[in-house]
mmCIF file of C-alpha atoms and ligand atoms in Angstrom:
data_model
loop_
_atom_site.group_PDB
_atom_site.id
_atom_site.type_symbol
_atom_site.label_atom_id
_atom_site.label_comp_id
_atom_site.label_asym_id
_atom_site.label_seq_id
_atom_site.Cartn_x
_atom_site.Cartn_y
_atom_site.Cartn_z
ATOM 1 C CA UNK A 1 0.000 0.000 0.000
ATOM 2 C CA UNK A 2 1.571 3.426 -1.244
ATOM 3 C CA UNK A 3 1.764 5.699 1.347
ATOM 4 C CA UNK A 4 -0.161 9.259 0.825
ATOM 5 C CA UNK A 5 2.341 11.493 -1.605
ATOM 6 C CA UNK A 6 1.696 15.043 -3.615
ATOM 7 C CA UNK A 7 2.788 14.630 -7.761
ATOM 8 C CA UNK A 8 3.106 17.395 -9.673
ATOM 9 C CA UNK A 9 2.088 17.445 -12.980
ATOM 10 C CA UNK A 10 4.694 18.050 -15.602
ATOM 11 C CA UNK A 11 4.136 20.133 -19.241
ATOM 12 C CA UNK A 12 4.300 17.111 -20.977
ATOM 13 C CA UNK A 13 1.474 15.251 -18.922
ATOM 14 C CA UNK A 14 3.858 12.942 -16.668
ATOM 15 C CA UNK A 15 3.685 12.976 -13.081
ATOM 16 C CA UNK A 16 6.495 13.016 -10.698
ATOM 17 C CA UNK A 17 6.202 12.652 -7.173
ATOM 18 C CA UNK A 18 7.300 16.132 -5.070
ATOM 19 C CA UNK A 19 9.218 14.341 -2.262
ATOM 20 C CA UNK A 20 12.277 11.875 -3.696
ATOM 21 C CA UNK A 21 15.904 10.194 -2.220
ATOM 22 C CA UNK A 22 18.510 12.027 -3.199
ATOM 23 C CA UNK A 23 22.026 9.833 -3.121
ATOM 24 C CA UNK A 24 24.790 11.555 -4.038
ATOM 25 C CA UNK A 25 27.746 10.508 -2.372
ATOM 26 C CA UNK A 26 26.527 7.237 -1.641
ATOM 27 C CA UNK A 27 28.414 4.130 -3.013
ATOM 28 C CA UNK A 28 26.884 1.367 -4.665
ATOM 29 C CA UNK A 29 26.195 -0.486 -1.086
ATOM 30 C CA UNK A 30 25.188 2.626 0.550
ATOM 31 C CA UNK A 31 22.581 3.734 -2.327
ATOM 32 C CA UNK A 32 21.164 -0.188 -2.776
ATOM 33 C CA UNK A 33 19.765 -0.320 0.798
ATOM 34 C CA UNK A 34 18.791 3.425 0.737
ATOM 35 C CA UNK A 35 16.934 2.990 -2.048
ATOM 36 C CA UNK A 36 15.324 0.059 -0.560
ATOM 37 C CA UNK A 37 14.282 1.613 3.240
ATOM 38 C CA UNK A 38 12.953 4.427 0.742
ATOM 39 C CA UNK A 39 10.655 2.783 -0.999
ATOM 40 C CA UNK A 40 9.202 0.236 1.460
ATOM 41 C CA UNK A 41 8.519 3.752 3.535
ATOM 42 C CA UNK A 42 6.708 4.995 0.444
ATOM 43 C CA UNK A 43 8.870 7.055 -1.676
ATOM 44 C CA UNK A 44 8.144 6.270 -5.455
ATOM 45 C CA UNK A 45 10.977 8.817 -6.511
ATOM 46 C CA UNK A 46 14.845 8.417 -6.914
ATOM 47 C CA UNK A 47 17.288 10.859 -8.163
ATOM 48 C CA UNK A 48 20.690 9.297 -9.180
ATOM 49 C CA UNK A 49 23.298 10.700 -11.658
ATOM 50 C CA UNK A 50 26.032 8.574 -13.786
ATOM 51 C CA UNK A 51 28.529 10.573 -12.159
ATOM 52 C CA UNK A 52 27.329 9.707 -8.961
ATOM 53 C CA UNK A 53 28.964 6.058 -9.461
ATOM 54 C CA UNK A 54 25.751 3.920 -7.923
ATOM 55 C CA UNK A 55 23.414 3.739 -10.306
ATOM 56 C CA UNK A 56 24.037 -0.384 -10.253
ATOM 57 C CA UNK A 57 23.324 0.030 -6.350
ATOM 58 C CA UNK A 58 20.209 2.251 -7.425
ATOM 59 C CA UNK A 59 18.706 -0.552 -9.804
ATOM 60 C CA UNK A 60 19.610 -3.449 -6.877
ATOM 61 C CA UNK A 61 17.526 -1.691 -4.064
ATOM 62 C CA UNK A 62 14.815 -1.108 -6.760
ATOM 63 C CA UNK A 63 14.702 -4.824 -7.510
ATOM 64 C CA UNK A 64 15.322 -5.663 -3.727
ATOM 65 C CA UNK A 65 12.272 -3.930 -2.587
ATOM 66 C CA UNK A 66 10.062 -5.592 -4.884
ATOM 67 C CA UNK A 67 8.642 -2.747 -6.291
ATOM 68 C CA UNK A 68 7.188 -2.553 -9.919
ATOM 69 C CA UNK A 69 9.137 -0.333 -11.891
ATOM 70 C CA UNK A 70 6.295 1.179 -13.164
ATOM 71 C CA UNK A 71 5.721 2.281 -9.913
ATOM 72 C CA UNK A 72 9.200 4.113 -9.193
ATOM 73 C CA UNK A 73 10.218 7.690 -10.948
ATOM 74 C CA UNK A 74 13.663 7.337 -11.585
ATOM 75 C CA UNK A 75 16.173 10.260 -12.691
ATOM 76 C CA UNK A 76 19.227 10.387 -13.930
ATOM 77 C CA UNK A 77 21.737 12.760 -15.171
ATOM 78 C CA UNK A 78 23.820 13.258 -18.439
ATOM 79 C CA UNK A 79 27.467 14.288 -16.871
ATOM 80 C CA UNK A 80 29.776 16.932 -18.279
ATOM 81 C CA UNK A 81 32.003 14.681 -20.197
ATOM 82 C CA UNK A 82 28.982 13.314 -22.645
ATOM 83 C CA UNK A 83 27.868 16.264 -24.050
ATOM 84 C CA UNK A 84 26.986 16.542 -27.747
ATOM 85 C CA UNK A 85 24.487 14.224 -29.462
ATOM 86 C CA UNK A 86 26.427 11.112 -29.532
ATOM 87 C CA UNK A 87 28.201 10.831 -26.741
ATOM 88 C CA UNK A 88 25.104 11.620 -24.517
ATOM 89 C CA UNK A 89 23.445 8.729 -26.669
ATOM 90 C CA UNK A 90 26.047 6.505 -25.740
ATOM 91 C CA UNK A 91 26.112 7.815 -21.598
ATOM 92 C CA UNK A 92 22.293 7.011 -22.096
ATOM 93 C CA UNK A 93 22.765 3.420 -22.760
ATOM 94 C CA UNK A 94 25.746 2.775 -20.179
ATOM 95 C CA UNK A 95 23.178 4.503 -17.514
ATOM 96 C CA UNK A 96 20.167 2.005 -18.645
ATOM 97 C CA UNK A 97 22.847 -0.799 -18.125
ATOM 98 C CA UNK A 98 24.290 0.235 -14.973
ATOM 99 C CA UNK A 99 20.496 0.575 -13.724
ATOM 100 C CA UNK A 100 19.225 -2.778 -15.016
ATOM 101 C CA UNK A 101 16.271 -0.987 -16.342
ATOM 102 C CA UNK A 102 14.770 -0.125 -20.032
ATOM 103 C CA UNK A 103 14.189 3.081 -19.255
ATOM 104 C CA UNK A 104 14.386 6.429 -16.706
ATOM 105 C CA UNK A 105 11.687 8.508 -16.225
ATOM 106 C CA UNK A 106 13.443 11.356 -15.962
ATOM 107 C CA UNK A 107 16.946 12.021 -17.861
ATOM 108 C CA UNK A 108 18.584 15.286 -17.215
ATOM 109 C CA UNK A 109 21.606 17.435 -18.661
ATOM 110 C CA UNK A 110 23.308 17.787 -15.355
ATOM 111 C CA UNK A 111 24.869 21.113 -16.265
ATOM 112 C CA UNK A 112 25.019 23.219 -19.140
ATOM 113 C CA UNK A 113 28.886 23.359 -19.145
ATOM 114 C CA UNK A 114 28.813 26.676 -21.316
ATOM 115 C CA UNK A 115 32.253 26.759 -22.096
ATOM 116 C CA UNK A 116 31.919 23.513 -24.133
ATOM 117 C CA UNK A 117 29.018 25.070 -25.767
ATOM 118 C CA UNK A 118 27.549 22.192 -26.752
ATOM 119 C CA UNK A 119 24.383 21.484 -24.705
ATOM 120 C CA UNK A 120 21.796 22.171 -27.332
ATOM 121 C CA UNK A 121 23.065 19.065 -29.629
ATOM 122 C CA UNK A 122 23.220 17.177 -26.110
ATOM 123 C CA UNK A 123 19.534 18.149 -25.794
ATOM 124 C CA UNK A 124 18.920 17.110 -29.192
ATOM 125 C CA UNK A 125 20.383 13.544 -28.117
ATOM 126 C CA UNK A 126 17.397 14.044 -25.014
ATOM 127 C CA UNK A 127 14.846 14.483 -27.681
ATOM 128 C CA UNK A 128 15.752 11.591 -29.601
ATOM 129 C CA UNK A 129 16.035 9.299 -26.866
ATOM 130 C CA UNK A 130 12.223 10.504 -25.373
ATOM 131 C CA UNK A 131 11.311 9.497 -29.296
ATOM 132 C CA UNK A 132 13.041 5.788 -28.471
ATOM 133 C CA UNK A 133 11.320 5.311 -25.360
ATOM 134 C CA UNK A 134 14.431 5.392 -23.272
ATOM 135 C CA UNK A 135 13.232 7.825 -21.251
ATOM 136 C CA UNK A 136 9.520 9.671 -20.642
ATOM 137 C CA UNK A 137 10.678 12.889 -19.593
ATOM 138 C CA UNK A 138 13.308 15.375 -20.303
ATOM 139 C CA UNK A 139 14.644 17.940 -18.396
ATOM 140 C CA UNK A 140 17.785 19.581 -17.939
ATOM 141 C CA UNK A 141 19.605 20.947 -14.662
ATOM 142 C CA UNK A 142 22.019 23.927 -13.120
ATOM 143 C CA UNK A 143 20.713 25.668 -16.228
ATOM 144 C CA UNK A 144 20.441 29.575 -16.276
ATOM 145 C CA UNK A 145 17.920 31.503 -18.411
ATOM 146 C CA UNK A 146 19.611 32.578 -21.029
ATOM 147 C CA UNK A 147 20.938 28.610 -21.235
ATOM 148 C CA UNK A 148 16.843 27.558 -21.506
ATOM 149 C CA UNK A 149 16.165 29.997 -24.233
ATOM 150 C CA UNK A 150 18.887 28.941 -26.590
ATOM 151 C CA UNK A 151 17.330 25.388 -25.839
ATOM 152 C CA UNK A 152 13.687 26.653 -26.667
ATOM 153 C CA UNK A 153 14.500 28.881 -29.486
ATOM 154 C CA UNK A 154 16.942 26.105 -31.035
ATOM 155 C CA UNK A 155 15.035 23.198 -31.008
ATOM 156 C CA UNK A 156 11.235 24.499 -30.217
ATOM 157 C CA UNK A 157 11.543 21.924 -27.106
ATOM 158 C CA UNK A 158 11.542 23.133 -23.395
ATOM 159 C CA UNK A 159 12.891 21.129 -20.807
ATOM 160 C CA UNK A 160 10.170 19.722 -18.471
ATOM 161 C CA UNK A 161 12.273 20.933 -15.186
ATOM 162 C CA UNK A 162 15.228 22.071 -14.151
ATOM 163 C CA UNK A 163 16.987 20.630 -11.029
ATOM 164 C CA UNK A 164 19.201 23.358 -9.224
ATOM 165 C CA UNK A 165 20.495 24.574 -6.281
ATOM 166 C CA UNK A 166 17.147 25.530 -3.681
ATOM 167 C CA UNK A 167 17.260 25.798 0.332
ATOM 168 C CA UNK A 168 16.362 28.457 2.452
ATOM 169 C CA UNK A 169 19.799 29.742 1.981
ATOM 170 C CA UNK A 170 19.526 29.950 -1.410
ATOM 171 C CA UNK A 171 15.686 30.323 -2.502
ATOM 172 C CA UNK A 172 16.081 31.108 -6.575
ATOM 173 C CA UNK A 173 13.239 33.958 -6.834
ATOM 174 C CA UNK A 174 14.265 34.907 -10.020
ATOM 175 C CA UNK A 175 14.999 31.991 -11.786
ATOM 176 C CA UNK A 176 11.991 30.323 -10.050
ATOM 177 C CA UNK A 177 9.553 32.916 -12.267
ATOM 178 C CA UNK A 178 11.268 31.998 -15.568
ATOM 179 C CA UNK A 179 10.588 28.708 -14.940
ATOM 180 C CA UNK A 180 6.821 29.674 -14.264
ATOM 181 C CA UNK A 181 6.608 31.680 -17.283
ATOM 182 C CA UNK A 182 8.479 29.257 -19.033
ATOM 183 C CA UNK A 183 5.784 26.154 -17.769
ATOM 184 C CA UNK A 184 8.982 24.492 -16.282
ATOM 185 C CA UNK A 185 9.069 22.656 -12.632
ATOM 186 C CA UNK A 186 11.500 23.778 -10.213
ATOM 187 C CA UNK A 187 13.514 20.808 -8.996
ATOM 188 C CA UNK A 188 15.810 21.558 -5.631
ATOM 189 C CA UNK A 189 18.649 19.728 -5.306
ATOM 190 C CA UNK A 190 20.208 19.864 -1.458
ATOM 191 C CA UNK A 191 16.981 21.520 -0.017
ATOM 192 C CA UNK A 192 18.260 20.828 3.110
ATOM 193 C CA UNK A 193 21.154 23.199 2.371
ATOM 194 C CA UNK A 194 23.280 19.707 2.808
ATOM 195 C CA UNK A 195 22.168 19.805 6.102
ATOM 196 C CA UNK A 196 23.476 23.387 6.942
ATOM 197 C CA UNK A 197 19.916 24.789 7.102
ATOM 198 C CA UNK A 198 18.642 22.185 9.872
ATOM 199 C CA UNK A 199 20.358 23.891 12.879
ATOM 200 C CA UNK A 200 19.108 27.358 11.682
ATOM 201 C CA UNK A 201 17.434 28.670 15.245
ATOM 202 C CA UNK A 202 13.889 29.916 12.987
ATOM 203 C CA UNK A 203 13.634 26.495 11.205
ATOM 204 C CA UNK A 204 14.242 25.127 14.861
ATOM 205 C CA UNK A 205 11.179 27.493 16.484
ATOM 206 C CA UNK A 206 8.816 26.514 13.663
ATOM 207 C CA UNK A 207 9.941 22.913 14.181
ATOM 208 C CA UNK A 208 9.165 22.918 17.895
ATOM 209 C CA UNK A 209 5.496 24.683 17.182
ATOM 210 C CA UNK A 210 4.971 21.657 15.193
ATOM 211 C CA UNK A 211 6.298 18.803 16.827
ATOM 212 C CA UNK A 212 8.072 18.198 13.714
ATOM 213 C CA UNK A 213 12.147 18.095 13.461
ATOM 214 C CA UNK A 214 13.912 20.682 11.289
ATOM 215 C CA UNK A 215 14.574 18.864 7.676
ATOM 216 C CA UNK A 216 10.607 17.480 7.972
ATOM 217 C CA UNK A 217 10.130 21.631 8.339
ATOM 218 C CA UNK A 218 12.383 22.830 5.556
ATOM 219 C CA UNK A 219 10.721 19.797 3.479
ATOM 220 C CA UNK A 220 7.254 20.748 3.972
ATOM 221 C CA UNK A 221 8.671 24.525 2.952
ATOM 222 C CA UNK A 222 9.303 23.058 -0.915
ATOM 223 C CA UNK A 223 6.453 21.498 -0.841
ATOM 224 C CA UNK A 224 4.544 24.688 0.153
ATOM 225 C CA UNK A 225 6.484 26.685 -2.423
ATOM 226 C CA UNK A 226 5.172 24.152 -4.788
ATOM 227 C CA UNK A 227 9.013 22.315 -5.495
ATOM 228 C CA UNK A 228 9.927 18.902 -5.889
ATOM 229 C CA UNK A 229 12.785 18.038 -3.281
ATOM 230 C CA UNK A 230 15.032 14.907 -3.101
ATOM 231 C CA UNK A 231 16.144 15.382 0.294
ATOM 232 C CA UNK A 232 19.553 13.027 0.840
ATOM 233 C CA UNK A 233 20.266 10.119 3.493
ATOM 234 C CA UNK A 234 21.458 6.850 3.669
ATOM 235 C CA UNK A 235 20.500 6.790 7.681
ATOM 236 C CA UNK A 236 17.348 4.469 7.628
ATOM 237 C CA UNK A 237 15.846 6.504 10.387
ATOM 238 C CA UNK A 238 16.541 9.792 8.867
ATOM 239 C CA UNK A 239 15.411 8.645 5.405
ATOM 240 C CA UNK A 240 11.407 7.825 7.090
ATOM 241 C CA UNK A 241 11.248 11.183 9.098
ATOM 242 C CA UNK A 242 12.108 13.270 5.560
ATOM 243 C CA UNK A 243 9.071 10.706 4.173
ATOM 244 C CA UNK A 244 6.750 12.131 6.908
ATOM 245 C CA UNK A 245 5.707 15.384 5.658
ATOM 246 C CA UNK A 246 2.566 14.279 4.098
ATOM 247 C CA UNK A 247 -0.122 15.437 7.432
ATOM 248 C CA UNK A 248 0.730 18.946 8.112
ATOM 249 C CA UNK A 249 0.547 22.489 7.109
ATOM 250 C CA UNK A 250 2.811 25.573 7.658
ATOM 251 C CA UNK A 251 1.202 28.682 8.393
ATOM 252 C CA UNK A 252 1.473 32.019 6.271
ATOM 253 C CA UNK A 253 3.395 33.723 8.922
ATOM 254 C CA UNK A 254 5.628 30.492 9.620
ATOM 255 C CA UNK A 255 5.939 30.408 5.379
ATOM 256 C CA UNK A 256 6.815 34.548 5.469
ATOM 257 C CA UNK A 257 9.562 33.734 8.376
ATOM 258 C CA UNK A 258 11.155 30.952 6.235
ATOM 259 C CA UNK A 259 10.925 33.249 3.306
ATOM 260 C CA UNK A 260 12.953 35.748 5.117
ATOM 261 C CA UNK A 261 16.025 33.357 5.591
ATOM 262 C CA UNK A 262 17.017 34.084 2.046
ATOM 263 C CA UNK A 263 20.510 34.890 1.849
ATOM 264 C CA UNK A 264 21.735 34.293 -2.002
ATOM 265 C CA UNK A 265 24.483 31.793 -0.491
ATOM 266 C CA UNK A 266 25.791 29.145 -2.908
ATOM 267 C CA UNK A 267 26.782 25.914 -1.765
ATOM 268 C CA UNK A 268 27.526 24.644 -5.373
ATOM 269 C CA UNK A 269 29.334 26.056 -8.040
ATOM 270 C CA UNK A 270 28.151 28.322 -10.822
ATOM 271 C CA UNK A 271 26.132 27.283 -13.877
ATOM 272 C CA UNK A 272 27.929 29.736 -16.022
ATOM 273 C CA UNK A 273 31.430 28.483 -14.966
ATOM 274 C CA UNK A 274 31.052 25.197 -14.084
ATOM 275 C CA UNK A 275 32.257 22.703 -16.552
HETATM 276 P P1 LIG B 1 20.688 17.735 1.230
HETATM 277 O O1 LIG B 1 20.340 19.158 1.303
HETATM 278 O O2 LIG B 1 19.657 16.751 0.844
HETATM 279 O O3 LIG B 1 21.326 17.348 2.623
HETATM 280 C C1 LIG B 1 21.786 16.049 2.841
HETATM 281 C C2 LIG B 1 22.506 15.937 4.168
HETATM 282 O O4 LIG B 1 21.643 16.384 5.223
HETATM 283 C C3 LIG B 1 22.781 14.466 4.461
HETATM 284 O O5 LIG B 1 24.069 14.139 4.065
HETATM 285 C C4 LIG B 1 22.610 14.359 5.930
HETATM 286 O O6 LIG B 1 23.856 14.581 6.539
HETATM 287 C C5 LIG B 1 21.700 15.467 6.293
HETATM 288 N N1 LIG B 1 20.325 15.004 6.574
HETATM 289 C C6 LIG B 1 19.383 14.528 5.710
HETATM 290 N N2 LIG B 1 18.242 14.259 6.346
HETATM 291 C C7 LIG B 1 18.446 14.562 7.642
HETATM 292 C C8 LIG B 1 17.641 14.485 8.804
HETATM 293 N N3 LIG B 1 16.376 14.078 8.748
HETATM 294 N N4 LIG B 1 18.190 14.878 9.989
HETATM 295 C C9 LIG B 1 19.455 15.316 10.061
HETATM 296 N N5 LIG B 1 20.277 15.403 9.003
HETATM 297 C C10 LIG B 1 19.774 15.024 7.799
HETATM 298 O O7 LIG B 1 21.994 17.622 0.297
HETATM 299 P P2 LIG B 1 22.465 16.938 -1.047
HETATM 300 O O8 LIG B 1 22.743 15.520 -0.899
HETATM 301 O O9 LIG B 1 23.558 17.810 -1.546
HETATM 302 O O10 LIG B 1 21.241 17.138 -2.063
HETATM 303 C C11 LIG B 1 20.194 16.205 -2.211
HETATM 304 C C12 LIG B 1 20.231 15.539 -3.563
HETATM 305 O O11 LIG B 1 20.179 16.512 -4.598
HETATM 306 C C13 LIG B 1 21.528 14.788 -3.872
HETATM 307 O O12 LIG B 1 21.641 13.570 -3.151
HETATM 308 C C14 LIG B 1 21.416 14.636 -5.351
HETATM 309 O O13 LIG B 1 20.505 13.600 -5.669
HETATM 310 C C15 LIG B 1 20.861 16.000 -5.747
HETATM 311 N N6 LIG B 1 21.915 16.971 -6.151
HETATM 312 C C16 LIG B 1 21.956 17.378 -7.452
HETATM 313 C C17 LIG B 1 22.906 18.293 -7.879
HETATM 314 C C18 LIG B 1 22.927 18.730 -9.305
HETATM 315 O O14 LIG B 1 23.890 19.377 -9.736
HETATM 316 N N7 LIG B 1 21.889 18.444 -10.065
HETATM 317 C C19 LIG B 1 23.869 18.786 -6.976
HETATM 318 C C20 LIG B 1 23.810 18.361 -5.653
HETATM 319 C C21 LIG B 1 22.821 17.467 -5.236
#
């Protein structure tokens, strides 16, 4: 029996849950039985990336908890090194492999890389693979605006989301309305600031109005601001509590105080550097 979860509905009709496992720097081992405490708790969402180096250990705690695949939303990222339209092709496949699975429901550019200035024919290799049925969603992520126009205005094909940097630290205003205007989902990746944000003494007054801890508080904050979060753990224990957002509500004024904590402070590099 799934457990109670929000989707959101993506522009090209797919649904993806809002709350998903995030496992970067998890090896194989650690990512396999994450995967697997995640979805007997109820998640239906995991976010994995080739460069992350478990997306075998991804597939095995799939298969290990028994869960149809048609049940599980499963991302993963195009890295750096694979850009342009045949060497993302061929990244593609060696994912699908390493996963054990036919297809993702979710592939991603994981950054534009500007430098190499090569992401549109990478995003042409996206298209193409949607086409194939080797993945049923495309998206891109760490992209700025002016990256998702070229993308639009090149190919006539917006990315369904973009997965970037999004904690109360760091809260993306701007970028968050281009996505709105642009009918693109805001994906955060570390929304729990990687874990800086959970000893913040506001998060910790709301948390204690609530009964709640401090990363179920930040979670329910994306959720509120209408995100989809892949919080990270590989800590059984910590992995249910970030599940158990699902049967309360922040208030406006708890919301506004949150709101306030913006700061503008990276954690990541930048988009238009990184490469
Ligand atoms: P996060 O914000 O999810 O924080 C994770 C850390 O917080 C954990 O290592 C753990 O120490 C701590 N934590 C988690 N739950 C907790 C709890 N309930 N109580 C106490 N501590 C807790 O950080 P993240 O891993 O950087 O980001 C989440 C996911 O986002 C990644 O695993 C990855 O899937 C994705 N990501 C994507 C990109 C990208 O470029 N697209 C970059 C970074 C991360």
């Amino acid at each position: 029996m799934v457990k109670p979860q929000l989707n959101i509905q993506l522009s090209d009709a797919q649904r993806i849950p809002q709350i998903g496992l995030g496992v970067w720097q998890a090896s194989n081992e650690e990512a396999r039985a994450a995967v697997r405490v995640a979805l007997e708790e109820g998640y239906r969402h995991v976010d994995t990336a080739s460069i992350y180096g478990n997306e075998k250990g991804v597939g095995e705690g799939i298969r290990d908890a028994g869960t149809p695949r048609a049940e599980v939303f499963l991302t993963t990222k195009i890295w750096n090194d694979a850009h342009g339209f045949e060497a993302a092709s061929v990244a593609l496949d060696a994912s699908l492999e390493r996963l054990n699975v036919d297809y993702v429901d979710l592939l991603l550019i994981h950054w534009p890389a500007p430098s190499q200035d090569n992401y549109v024919d990478t995003w042409r290799a996206l298209i193409n693979a949607q086409r194939n049925g080797k993945t049923r969603s495309i998206g891109v992520s760490n992209f700025n605006p002016d990256h998702l126009q070229k993308l639009i205005d090149e190919t006539g094909v917006a990315p369904v989301l973009n997965q970037i940097e999004l904690h109360p630290y760091m809260q993306q205003e701007a970028l968050r309305k281009v996505h709105e205007s642009m009918g693109i989902a805001t994906q955060s990746w570390s929304p729990l600031g990687q874990g800086s944000a959970l000893s913040n003494s506001v998060i910790l007054e709301i948390a204690r109005k609530y009964d709640r801890t401090a990363a179920q508080v930040i979670i329910r904050w994306h959720m509120e601001l209408g995100l989809i979060a892949i919080p990270k753990s590989i800590t059984p224990s910590r992995i249910r509590e970030n599940f158990k957002v699902f049967d309360f509500v922040l208030d406006a004024s708890d919301l506004a105080a949150m709101n306030a904590l913006n700061c503008g402070n990276r954690m990541g590099p930048d988009p238009s550097t990184f490469a």
